[in-house]
Coordinates of C-alpha atoms in Angstrom, one line a residue:
Chain A
X1 CA -64.3 16.8 35.7
X2 CA -63.4 16.9 32.1
X3 CA -62.2 20.5 32.3
X4 CA -59.7 19.6 35.1
X5 CA -58.5 16.5 33.0
X6 CA -58.1 18.9 29.9
X7 CA -56.0 21.5 32.0
X8 CA -53.8 18.8 33.7
X9 CA -53.2 17.5 30.0
X10 CA -52.2 20.8 28.8
X11 CA -50.0 21.6 31.6
X12 CA -48.4 18.3 31.3
X13 CA -47.6 18.4 27.5
X14 CA -46.2 22.1 27.8
X15 CA -43.9 21.0 30.7
X16 CA -42.7 17.9 28.4
X17 CA -42.1 20.3 25.4
X18 CA -40.2 22.5 27.5
X19 CA -37.9 19.8 28.8
X20 CA -37.6 18.1 25.4
X21 CA -36.4 21.5 24.0
X22 CA -34.0 21.6 26.8
X23 CA -32.8 18.3 26.8
X24 CA -31.9 18.9 22.9
X25 CA -29.6 21.8 23.7
X26 CA -27.9 19.7 26.4
X27 CA -27.6 16.9 23.9
X28 CA -26.0 19.2 21.3
X29 CA -23.4 20.2 23.7
X30 CA -22.6 16.4 24.5
X31 CA -22.3 15.4 20.8
X32 CA -20.1 18.6 19.9
X33 CA -18.0 17.7 23.0
X34 CA -17.7 14.0 22.0
X35 CA -17.1 14.9 18.6
X36 CA -14.0 17.0 19.6
X37 CA -12.8 14.1 21.6
X38 CA -13.3 11.7 18.7
X39 CA -11.5 13.8 16.6
X40 CA -8.6 14.2 19.0
X41 CA -8.2 10.5 19.0
X42 CA -8.1 10.2 15.2
X43 CA -5.4 12.9 15.1
X44 CA -3.6 10.5 17.6
X45 CA -4.2 7.5 15.3
X46 CA -3.2 9.4 12.4
X47 CA 0.0 11.2 13.8
X48 CA 1.6 8.6 16.2
X49 CA 0.3 5.5 14.7
X50 CA 0.0 6.3 10.7
X51 CA -2.9 4.0 10.7
X52 CA -4.6 3.7 7.9
X53 CA -8.2 5.7 7.7
X54 CA -10.6 2.5 7.7
X55 CA -8.7 0.8 10.6
X56 CA -8.2 4.5 12.4
X57 CA -11.8 5.5 12.2
X58 CA -12.9 2.2 13.5
X59 CA -10.5 2.5 16.5
X60 CA -12.2 5.8 17.1
X61 CA -15.7 4.6 16.9
X62 CA -14.9 1.7 19.4
X63 CA -13.5 4.5 22.0
X64 CA -16.3 6.8 21.3
X65 CA -19.8 6.2 23.0
X66 CA -23.0 6.3 21.1
X67 CA -24.1 8.6 19.0
X68 CA -20.7 10.0 18.0
X69 CA -19.3 6.3 17.3
X70 CA -22.0 5.9 14.5
X71 CA -20.0 8.6 12.5
X72 CA -16.7 7.1 12.5
X73 CA -18.3 3.6 12.3
X74 CA -20.3 4.7 9.1
X75 CA -17.3 6.5 7.4
X76 CA -14.9 3.2 8.1
X77 CA -18.0 1.1 6.7
X78 CA -18.2 3.2 3.2
X79 CA -14.5 3.0 3.1
X80 CA -14.3 -0.8 3.3
X81 CA -16.8 -1.3 0.6
X82 CA -15.7 -2.3 -2.9
X83 CA -17.1 0.9 -4.6
X84 CA -13.9 2.4 -4.1
X85 CA -15.4 5.6 -2.4
X86 CA -12.8 8.3 -1.8
X87 CA -12.2 9.2 1.7
X88 CA -14.2 12.6 1.1
X89 CA -17.0 10.6 -0.3
X90 CA -17.1 8.1 2.5
X91 CA -17.0 11.1 5.2
X92 CA -19.6 12.8 3.3
X93 CA -21.8 9.9 3.4
X94 CA -21.5 9.3 7.4
X95 CA -21.9 13.0 8.0
X96 CA -25.4 13.2 6.1
X97 CA -26.4 10.3 7.6
X98 CA -25.3 11.1 11.0
X99 CA -26.5 14.9 11.2
X100 CA -30.2 14.1 11.1
X101 CA -29.6 11.8 14.1
X102 CA -27.9 14.3 16.3
X103 CA -29.3 17.9 15.1
X104 CA -26.0 18.9 13.8
X105 CA -26.7 22.3 12.1
X106 CA -25.7 23.4 8.5
X107 CA -22.4 25.3 9.5
X108 CA -21.1 22.2 11.8
X109 CA -22.0 19.8 8.8
X110 CA -20.0 22.2 6.6
X111 CA -16.9 22.0 8.9
X112 CA -16.9 18.1 8.9
X113 CA -17.6 18.0 5.0
X114 CA -14.3 20.5 4.9
X115 CA -12.3 18.3 6.8
X116 CA -13.3 15.2 4.7
X117 CA -12.0 16.9 1.7
X118 CA -8.4 16.6 3.2
X119 CA -8.9 13.2 4.9
X120 CA -6.1 10.9 3.9
X121 CA -5.0 13.1 1.1
X122 CA -1.7 14.3 2.3
X123 CA 1.4 13.4 5.0
X124 CA 0.8 13.2 8.6
X125 CA 1.7 17.0 9.6
X126 CA -0.6 17.9 6.9
X127 CA -3.4 15.7 8.4
X128 CA -2.9 16.9 12.0
X129 CA -3.1 20.6 10.6
X130 CA -6.6 20.2 9.0
X131 CA -7.8 18.2 12.3
X132 CA -6.6 20.7 14.4
X133 CA -8.2 23.5 12.3
X134 CA -11.6 21.5 12.1
X135 CA -11.4 21.0 15.9
X136 CA -10.9 24.9 16.4
X137 CA -13.9 25.6 14.2
X138 CA -16.0 23.0 16.2
X139 CA -14.8 24.2 19.6
X140 CA -16.4 27.8 18.5
X141 CA -19.4 26.1 17.6
X142 CA -19.4 24.3 21.1
X143 CA -18.8 27.5 22.9
X144 CA -21.7 29.4 21.2
X145 CA -23.9 26.1 21.9
X146 CA -23.0 26.1 25.6
X147 CA -23.8 30.0 26.0
X148 CA -27.1 29.1 24.2
X149 CA -27.8 26.3 26.4
X150 CA -26.9 28.1 29.5
X151 CA -29.5 30.5 28.7
X152 CA -31.8 28.2 26.7
X153 CA -32.2 25.1 29.2
X154 CA -33.7 27.3 32.1
X155 CA -35.6 29.4 29.5
X156 CA -37.4 26.4 28.1
X157 CA -38.0 24.4 31.4
X158 CA -39.8 27.6 32.6
X159 CA -41.5 28.4 29.6
X160 CA -42.9 25.0 29.5
X161 CA -43.9 24.9 32.8
X162 CA -45.6 28.4 32.8
X163 CA -47.0 28.2 29.3
X164 CA -49.2 25.3 30.2
X165 CA -51.0 26.8 33.2
X166 CA -51.1 30.2 31.0
X167 CA -52.9 28.6 28.5
X168 CA -55.5 27.0 31.0
X169 CA -56.2 30.3 32.5
X170 CA -57.0 31.7 29.1
X171 CA -59.2 28.7 28.0
X172 CA -61.1 28.7 31.1
Chain B
X1 CA -10.5 -5.8 -32.9
X2 CA -8.9 -9.4 -32.2
X3 CA -10.8 -12.4 -31.2
X4 CA -8.2 -13.5 -28.8
X5 CA -9.8 -15.5 -26.2
X6 CA -10.2 -12.5 -24.0
X7 CA -8.4 -12.1 -20.9
X8 CA -7.1 -13.0 -17.9
X9 CA -8.4 -13.0 -14.2
X10 CA -6.4 -11.0 -12.0
X11 CA -5.3 -12.1 -8.8
X12 CA -7.5 -11.0 -6.2
X13 CA -5.3 -8.3 -4.4
X14 CA -4.6 -6.8 -7.5
X15 CA -8.4 -6.5 -8.6
X16 CA -8.9 -5.1 -5.1
X17 CA -7.0 -1.8 -5.9
X18 CA -8.6 -1.4 -9.1
X19 CA -11.0 1.4 -9.4
X20 CA -14.6 -0.1 -9.9
X21 CA -14.6 1.1 -13.9
X22 CA -11.5 -1.0 -14.8
X23 CA -12.2 -3.7 -12.2
X24 CA -15.5 -4.4 -14.1
X25 CA -13.4 -4.7 -17.5
X26 CA -11.1 -7.5 -16.2
X27 CA -13.4 -9.2 -13.6
X28 CA -15.3 -10.8 -16.7
X29 CA -11.9 -12.5 -18.1
X30 CA -11.9 -15.9 -18.2
X31 CA -9.2 -17.7 -16.4
X32 CA -7.9 -19.4 -19.3
X33 CA -5.1 -16.6 -19.8
X34 CA -4.6 -15.8 -16.0
X35 CA -1.2 -17.5 -16.2
X36 CA -0.1 -15.2 -18.9
X37 CA -0.6 -11.9 -17.6
X38 CA 2.4 -10.1 -16.7
X39 CA 1.3 -6.7 -15.7
X40 CA -1.4 -4.1 -16.2
X41 CA -0.4 -0.4 -17.1
X42 CA -3.0 2.3 -16.0
X43 CA -2.0 5.9 -17.2
X44 CA -3.9 8.9 -16.7
X45 CA -5.8 10.0 -20.2
X46 CA -4.0 6.8 -21.9
X47 CA -5.3 3.7 -23.0
X48 CA -5.3 0.9 -20.6
X49 CA -2.9 -1.7 -21.3
X50 CA -2.2 -5.3 -20.6
X51 CA 1.3 -7.2 -21.0
X52 CA 1.0 -10.7 -21.7
X53 CA 3.7 -13.0 -22.9
X54 CA 5.9 -10.1 -23.4
X55 CA 3.6 -8.3 -25.6
X56 CA 1.4 -5.2 -25.0
X57 CA -2.2 -5.4 -25.5
X58 CA -4.8 -2.8 -25.0
X59 CA -8.1 -3.4 -23.3
X60 CA -11.7 -2.0 -24.9
X61 CA -14.2 -0.6 -23.2
X62 CA -16.1 -3.8 -22.8
X63 CA -13.0 -5.7 -21.3
X64 CA -11.9 -7.3 -24.7
X65 CA -8.0 -7.3 -25.7
X66 CA -7.4 -5.4 -28.6
X67 CA -3.8 -4.5 -30.5
X68 CA -5.1 -1.0 -31.3
X69 CA -4.8 1.8 -28.6
X70 CA -7.6 3.8 -30.5
X71 CA -10.2 1.2 -29.2
X72 CA -8.9 1.1 -26.1
X73 CA -10.7 2.3 -22.9
X74 CA -9.2 5.8 -21.9
X75 CA -8.1 6.1 -18.1
X76 CA -9.9 9.1 -16.5
X77 CA -9.0 11.5 -14.0
X78 CA -11.7 9.6 -11.5
X79 CA -10.2 6.1 -12.2
X80 CA -6.7 7.4 -11.2
X81 CA -8.2 9.2 -8.0
X82 CA -10.0 6.2 -6.9
X83 CA -7.3 3.8 -7.6
X84 CA -5.0 6.1 -5.5
X85 CA -7.3 5.9 -2.6
X86 CA -7.6 2.1 -2.9
X87 CA -3.8 1.7 -3.0
X88 CA -3.6 3.4 0.1
X89 CA -6.6 2.6 1.8
X90 CA -7.7 6.4 1.5
X91 CA -4.5 7.3 3.7
X92 CA -1.4 8.9 1.9
X93 CA 0.3 9.5 5.0
X94 CA 0.0 5.8 5.8
X95 CA 2.3 5.2 3.0
X96 CA 5.0 7.7 2.8
X97 CA 7.6 5.5 2.9
X98 CA 6.3 3.4 0.0
X99 CA 5.6 6.7 -2.1
X100 CA 9.3 7.8 -1.4
X101 CA 10.2 4.0 -2.6
X102 CA 7.6 4.4 -5.9
X103 CA 5.9 0.9 -5.3
X104 CA 3.6 -1.0 -2.9
X105 CA 3.5 -4.5 -2.2
X106 CA 0.4 -6.5 -1.7
X107 CA -0.9 -9.6 -0.2
X108 CA 0.6 -12.6 -2.1
X109 CA 3.6 -10.3 -3.2
X110 CA 2.0 -8.8 -6.2
X111 CA 3.5 -5.1 -7.0
X112 CA 2.0 -1.9 -7.7
X113 CA 4.5 0.4 -9.1
X114 CA 3.4 4.3 -9.7
X115 CA 4.8 7.5 -10.7
X116 CA 3.8 11.3 -10.2
X117 CA 5.1 14.5 -9.6
X118 CA 8.4 14.0 -7.2
X119 CA 8.4 16.6 -4.0
X120 CA 12.2 16.7 -3.3
X121 CA 14.0 17.5 0.0
X122 CA 17.5 18.3 -0.3
X123 CA 17.7 16.6 -3.6
X124 CA 16.2 13.4 -2.5
X125 CA 12.5 12.2 -2.9
X126 CA 10.5 13.3 0.0
X127 CA 7.2 12.0 -1.4
X128 CA 5.1 11.8 -4.9
X129 CA 2.1 13.6 -5.6
X130 CA -0.4 13.9 -8.4
X131 CA 0.0 10.1 -8.9
X132 CA -0.6 9.5 -12.7
X133 CA 0.7 6.1 -13.7
X134 CA 0.7 2.7 -12.2
X135 CA 1.9 -0.7 -13.2
X136 CA 0.4 -3.6 -11.8
X137 CA 3.0 -6.4 -11.9
X138 CA 1.3 -10.1 -11.2
X139 CA 3.9 -11.9 -9.0
X140 CA 4.6 -15.6 -10.1
X141 CA 7.0 -18.1 -8.8
X142 CA 8.8 -20.4 -11.0
X143 CA 9.7 -23.4 -8.9
X144 CA 12.6 -25.3 -10.6
X145 CA 14.1 -22.0 -12.5
X146 CA 17.3 -22.7 -10.8
X147 CA 17.5 -26.3 -11.7
X148 CA 20.0 -25.8 -14.7
X149 CA 22.5 -23.8 -12.6
X150 CA 22.4 -25.4 -9.1
X151 CA 25.0 -28.0 -10.0
X152 CA 27.4 -25.1 -10.6
X153 CA 26.5 -23.1 -7.7
X154 CA 26.8 -26.0 -5.2
X155 CA 30.3 -27.5 -4.3
X156 CA 28.9 -31.0 -3.4
X157 CA 32.6 -32.0 -2.3
X158 CA 32.8 -29.2 0.0
X159 CA 29.2 -28.9 0.5
X160 CA 29.2 -25.6 0.1
X161 CA 27.6 -22.8 -1.9
X162 CA 29.8 -21.0 -4.7
X163 CA 30.2 -17.2 -4.6
X164 CA 27.6 -16.7 -7.5
X165 CA 26.6 -13.5 -9.7
X166 CA 23.8 -13.6 -11.8
X167 CA 23.8 -11.4 -14.7
X168 CA 21.3 -10.3 -17.4
X169 CA 19.6 -7.2 -19.0
X170 CA 16.1 -6.1 -17.4
X171 CA 13.3 -8.7 -17.7
X172 CA 15.7 -11.8 -18.2
X173 CA 14.7 -13.6 -15.1
X174 CA 17.3 -12.8 -12.7
X175 CA 15.3 -12.2 -9.5
X176 CA 13.1 -15.3 -10.4
X177 CA 16.2 -17.3 -10.6
X178 CA 17.7 -16.0 -7.4
X179 CA 14.6 -16.6 -5.3
X180 CA 14.6 -20.2 -6.5
X181 CA 17.9 -20.6 -5.7
X182 CA 17.5 -19.1 -2.4
X183 CA 14.7 -21.7 -1.9
X184 CA 16.3 -24.6 -3.0
X185 CA 19.6 -23.9 -1.2
X186 CA 17.7 -23.1 2.1
X187 CA 15.5 -26.3 1.6
X188 CA 18.3 -28.4 0.4
X189 CA 18.8 -30.1 -2.6
X190 CA 18.8 -34.1 -2.2
X191 CA 19.6 -34.6 -6.1
X192 CA 22.9 -33.1 -5.4
X193 CA 23.2 -34.8 -1.7
X194 CA 23.0 -30.8 -0.5
X195 CA 21.5 -30.3 3.0
X196 CA 19.7 -27.1 3.3
X197 CA 21.7 -24.0 4.6
X198 CA 20.6 -20.8 6.5
X199 CA 20.4 -18.2 4.0
X200 CA 19.9 -14.7 5.0
X201 CA 18.2 -12.6 2.0
X202 CA 18.2 -8.7 1.9
X203 CA 15.2 -7.8 -0.2
X204 CA 15.7 -4.0 -0.4
X205 CA 13.0 -3.6 -2.9
X206 CA 10.6 -6.2 -1.7
X207 CA 10.7 -8.3 -5.0
X208 CA 12.6 -11.6 -4.1
X209 CA 10.3 -12.6 -1.0
X210 CA 7.5 -10.0 -1.9
X211 CA 7.1 -9.4 2.2
X212 CA 3.8 -8.0 2.9
X213 CA 3.9 -6.4 6.5
X214 CA 7.2 -8.4 6.9
X215 CA 6.1 -11.9 5.8
X216 CA 7.4 -13.6 2.9
X217 CA 4.6 -14.0 0.5
X218 CA 6.6 -16.3 -1.7
X219 CA 8.4 -19.6 -1.0
X220 CA 12.0 -18.5 -0.1
X221 CA 12.8 -21.8 1.9
X222 CA 12.5 -23.1 5.3
X223 CA 15.8 -21.6 6.6
X224 CA 15.7 -18.2 5.2
X225 CA 15.7 -15.0 7.1
X226 CA 14.6 -12.1 5.2
X227 CA 15.5 -8.8 5.9
X228 CA 12.7 -6.5 4.1
X229 CA 13.2 -2.8 2.8
X230 CA 16.6 -2.6 3.9
X231 CA 19.5 -1.2 1.8
X232 CA 21.8 -3.7 0.8
X233 CA 25.3 -2.6 2.1
X234 CA 23.7 -2.2 5.9
X235 CA 21.6 -5.0 5.5
X236 CA 24.3 -7.7 4.7
X237 CA 26.3 -6.8 7.4
X238 CA 23.1 -6.8 9.9
X239 CA 22.7 -10.5 8.5
X240 CA 26.1 -11.4 9.2
X241 CA 26.3 -9.8 12.9
X242 CA 22.8 -11.0 13.7
X243 CA 21.6 -14.1 12.1
X244 CA 24.7 -16.1 11.5
X245 CA 24.0 -17.2 8.0
X246 CA 25.7 -19.6 5.3
X247 CA 24.8 -17.8 2.6
X248 CA 23.8 -14.1 1.9
X249 CA 21.6 -13.2 -1.0
X250 CA 20.8 -9.9 -2.5
X251 CA 19.6 -8.4 -5.9
X252 CA 21.1 -5.8 -8.1
X253 CA 24.3 -4.6 -6.4
X254 CA 26.2 -1.7 -8.4
X255 CA 27.2 0.9 -6.0
X256 CA 30.5 1.1 -4.4
X257 CA 29.2 0.7 -0.7
X258 CA 27.5 -2.5 -1.7
X259 CA 30.7 -4.0 -3.3
X260 CA 32.6 -2.9 0.1
X261 CA 29.9 -4.8 2.1
X262 CA 30.3 -7.7 -0.2
X263 CA 33.9 -7.8 0.4
X264 CA 33.3 -7.9 4.1
X265 CA 30.7 -10.7 3.7
X266 CA 33.2 -12.8 1.3
X267 CA 35.9 -12.4 4.0
X268 CA 33.5 -13.8 6.6
X269 CA 33.1 -17.0 5.1
X270 CA 29.9 -16.5 4.0
X271 CA 28.6 -17.3 0.4
X272 CA 27.1 -14.6 -1.7
X273 CA 24.5 -14.8 -4.1
X274 CA 23.8 -11.6 -5.9
X275 CA 22.4 -10.3 -9.2
X276 CA 23.6 -7.4 -11.4
X277 CA 22.5 -5.7 -14.6
X278 CA 24.3 -6.2 -17.7
X279 CA 24.6 -8.1 -20.9
X280 CA 28.4 -9.0 -20.9
X281 CA 31.3 -9.6 -19.0
X282 CA 33.1 -6.8 -21.1
X283 CA 30.0 -4.2 -19.8
X284 CA 30.3 -5.1 -16.1
X285 CA 34.1 -4.6 -16.1
X286 CA 33.6 -1.3 -17.2
X287 CA 31.5 -0.1 -14.1
X288 CA 33.9 1.3 -11.5
X289 CA 32.7 -0.8 -8.7
X290 CA 31.9 -4.1 -10.3
X291 CA 35.1 -4.0 -12.0
X292 CA 36.8 -3.6 -8.8
X293 CA 34.7 -6.7 -7.6
X294 CA 35.6 -9.0 -10.4
X295 CA 39.2 -8.0 -10.1
X296 CA 39.2 -9.4 -6.7
X297 CA 38.7 -12.6 -8.4
X298 CA 36.4 -13.7 -5.3
X299 CA 33.0 -14.5 -7.4
X300 CA 33.2 -18.1 -8.5
X301 CA 30.4 -18.4 -10.9
X302 CA 29.2 -15.9 -13.3
X303 CA 25.8 -16.9 -14.9
X304 CA 24.3 -15.0 -17.8
X305 CA 20.7 -15.1 -18.3
X306 CA 18.9 -14.0 -21.6
X307 CA 15.7 -14.6 -23.5
X308 CA 17.0 -16.7 -26.6
X309 CA 14.8 -19.6 -25.5
X310 CA 12.5 -17.8 -23.3
X311 CA 12.6 -15.6 -20.2
X312 CA 15.5 -17.1 -17.9
X313 CA 17.6 -19.0 -20.6
X314 CA 20.8 -19.6 -18.9
X315 CA 23.0 -18.4 -21.6
X316 CA 26.4 -18.9 -20.2
X317 CA 27.9 -19.8 -16.9
X318 CA 31.5 -18.6 -16.6
X319 CA 34.1 -19.6 -13.9
X320 CA 34.9 -16.1 -12.1
X321 CA 38.6 -17.2 -11.4
X322 CA 39.8 -18.5 -14.7
X323 CA 37.2 -16.9 -16.9
X324 CA 36.6 -20.2 -18.4
X325 CA 33.1 -21.0 -19.8
X326 CA 31.4 -24.0 -18.2
X327 CA 28.1 -24.3 -19.5
X328 CA 25.0 -22.6 -21.1
X329 CA 22.6 -22.5 -24.2
X330 CA 25.2 -20.4 -26.0
X331 CA 28.2 -22.5 -24.9

């Protein structure tokens, strides 16, 4: 009886681990897509509204769902603090806090930080160029992540489902 | 080191644009001298300076005032970078127009002027980059500044305002007097039996009404319509067409197109209040556009301001038609 219970537990946990890893891949795709939409909104705010960054970031945060809203919300909050953070500092702090929450990879964080060094520092046309460049780079990351997800999601699920019974057979 | 009762407290909107390092230096000042601070000058790699009662003081690393530049806090690149960010809310693209004009108006009508490297397009300033010098100017209203000239400006018998030109070198209180004249004419002057009239104010550099997002931050009277940030020539004609003013006021005329627009206004039966840079009538006449304007003999009162008894001293009031001296401290 104990052996059966153990085998069921091993199978269950390996399946859950498989679903978890597959879910992480799907979540990364969703996050990158939402980030691209957020940056598109920021571009609109800057280009058509010339809205100052703190206000523009808050607006964008309002239009994004979680977890992307947290990035823009945090950057807006840092900019409003009396410490006089530059846009680059505020954005970098926001990215640093956010990347842990959404499993952002180093390359993707570097693209965002690169954008941060240019934010607010030039005229509208130039801001649009920087935002578009960042979006194009992130779009490539998204394409790679989608490919990984297309292969990986099934792989992790099947692996999770089969690894448990295989381990049970070995142990018995 | 002086034992001057160290410093003034700066108004909040000006404090908010100072970077933390500089804010710390000025935040501790007692409010005793608050009324005397005229400006704070922040220049990259140079001593931090405060203008008090027409005199320059330097600011030491603990916020103390000193007359010696070598004892002063030296403004660093980080201070300037942060100040630029605070001034434009980290969004240079949102202040493109202000960058072209060289100043930002803050809530309360305070102004921050700045200089840097100009980027030109077809010979005109497109924007400024590498901002390196800032001048934080504290806005103050001096209500009653126009009291000495009002009896000369208002014609009680005909209940009208005379065409008046305020003349002085820079920093002698022209704009302050014009603002108070506008306020009193707009609100009415009971002492002279003058009811208020509608005043149209063209405030090209946001100096008179100190508009922040279109709303006057200084008292310019209840019947005053302010056209903010518009060039004078175009603005005067717009007000004439759109707002039916009895008086049109504007600052610092001098170009031929300003004078051409003024002629239109004179002939439309609207009174004109304006200011001009200059020290004497002879100086004004030598400037082509102003010489032409004075030659028309339409300006009824020319008021010369100076500093002989402090900023805003009315030195001389001249009848524009007869050039007869009517009053003033030096008359």
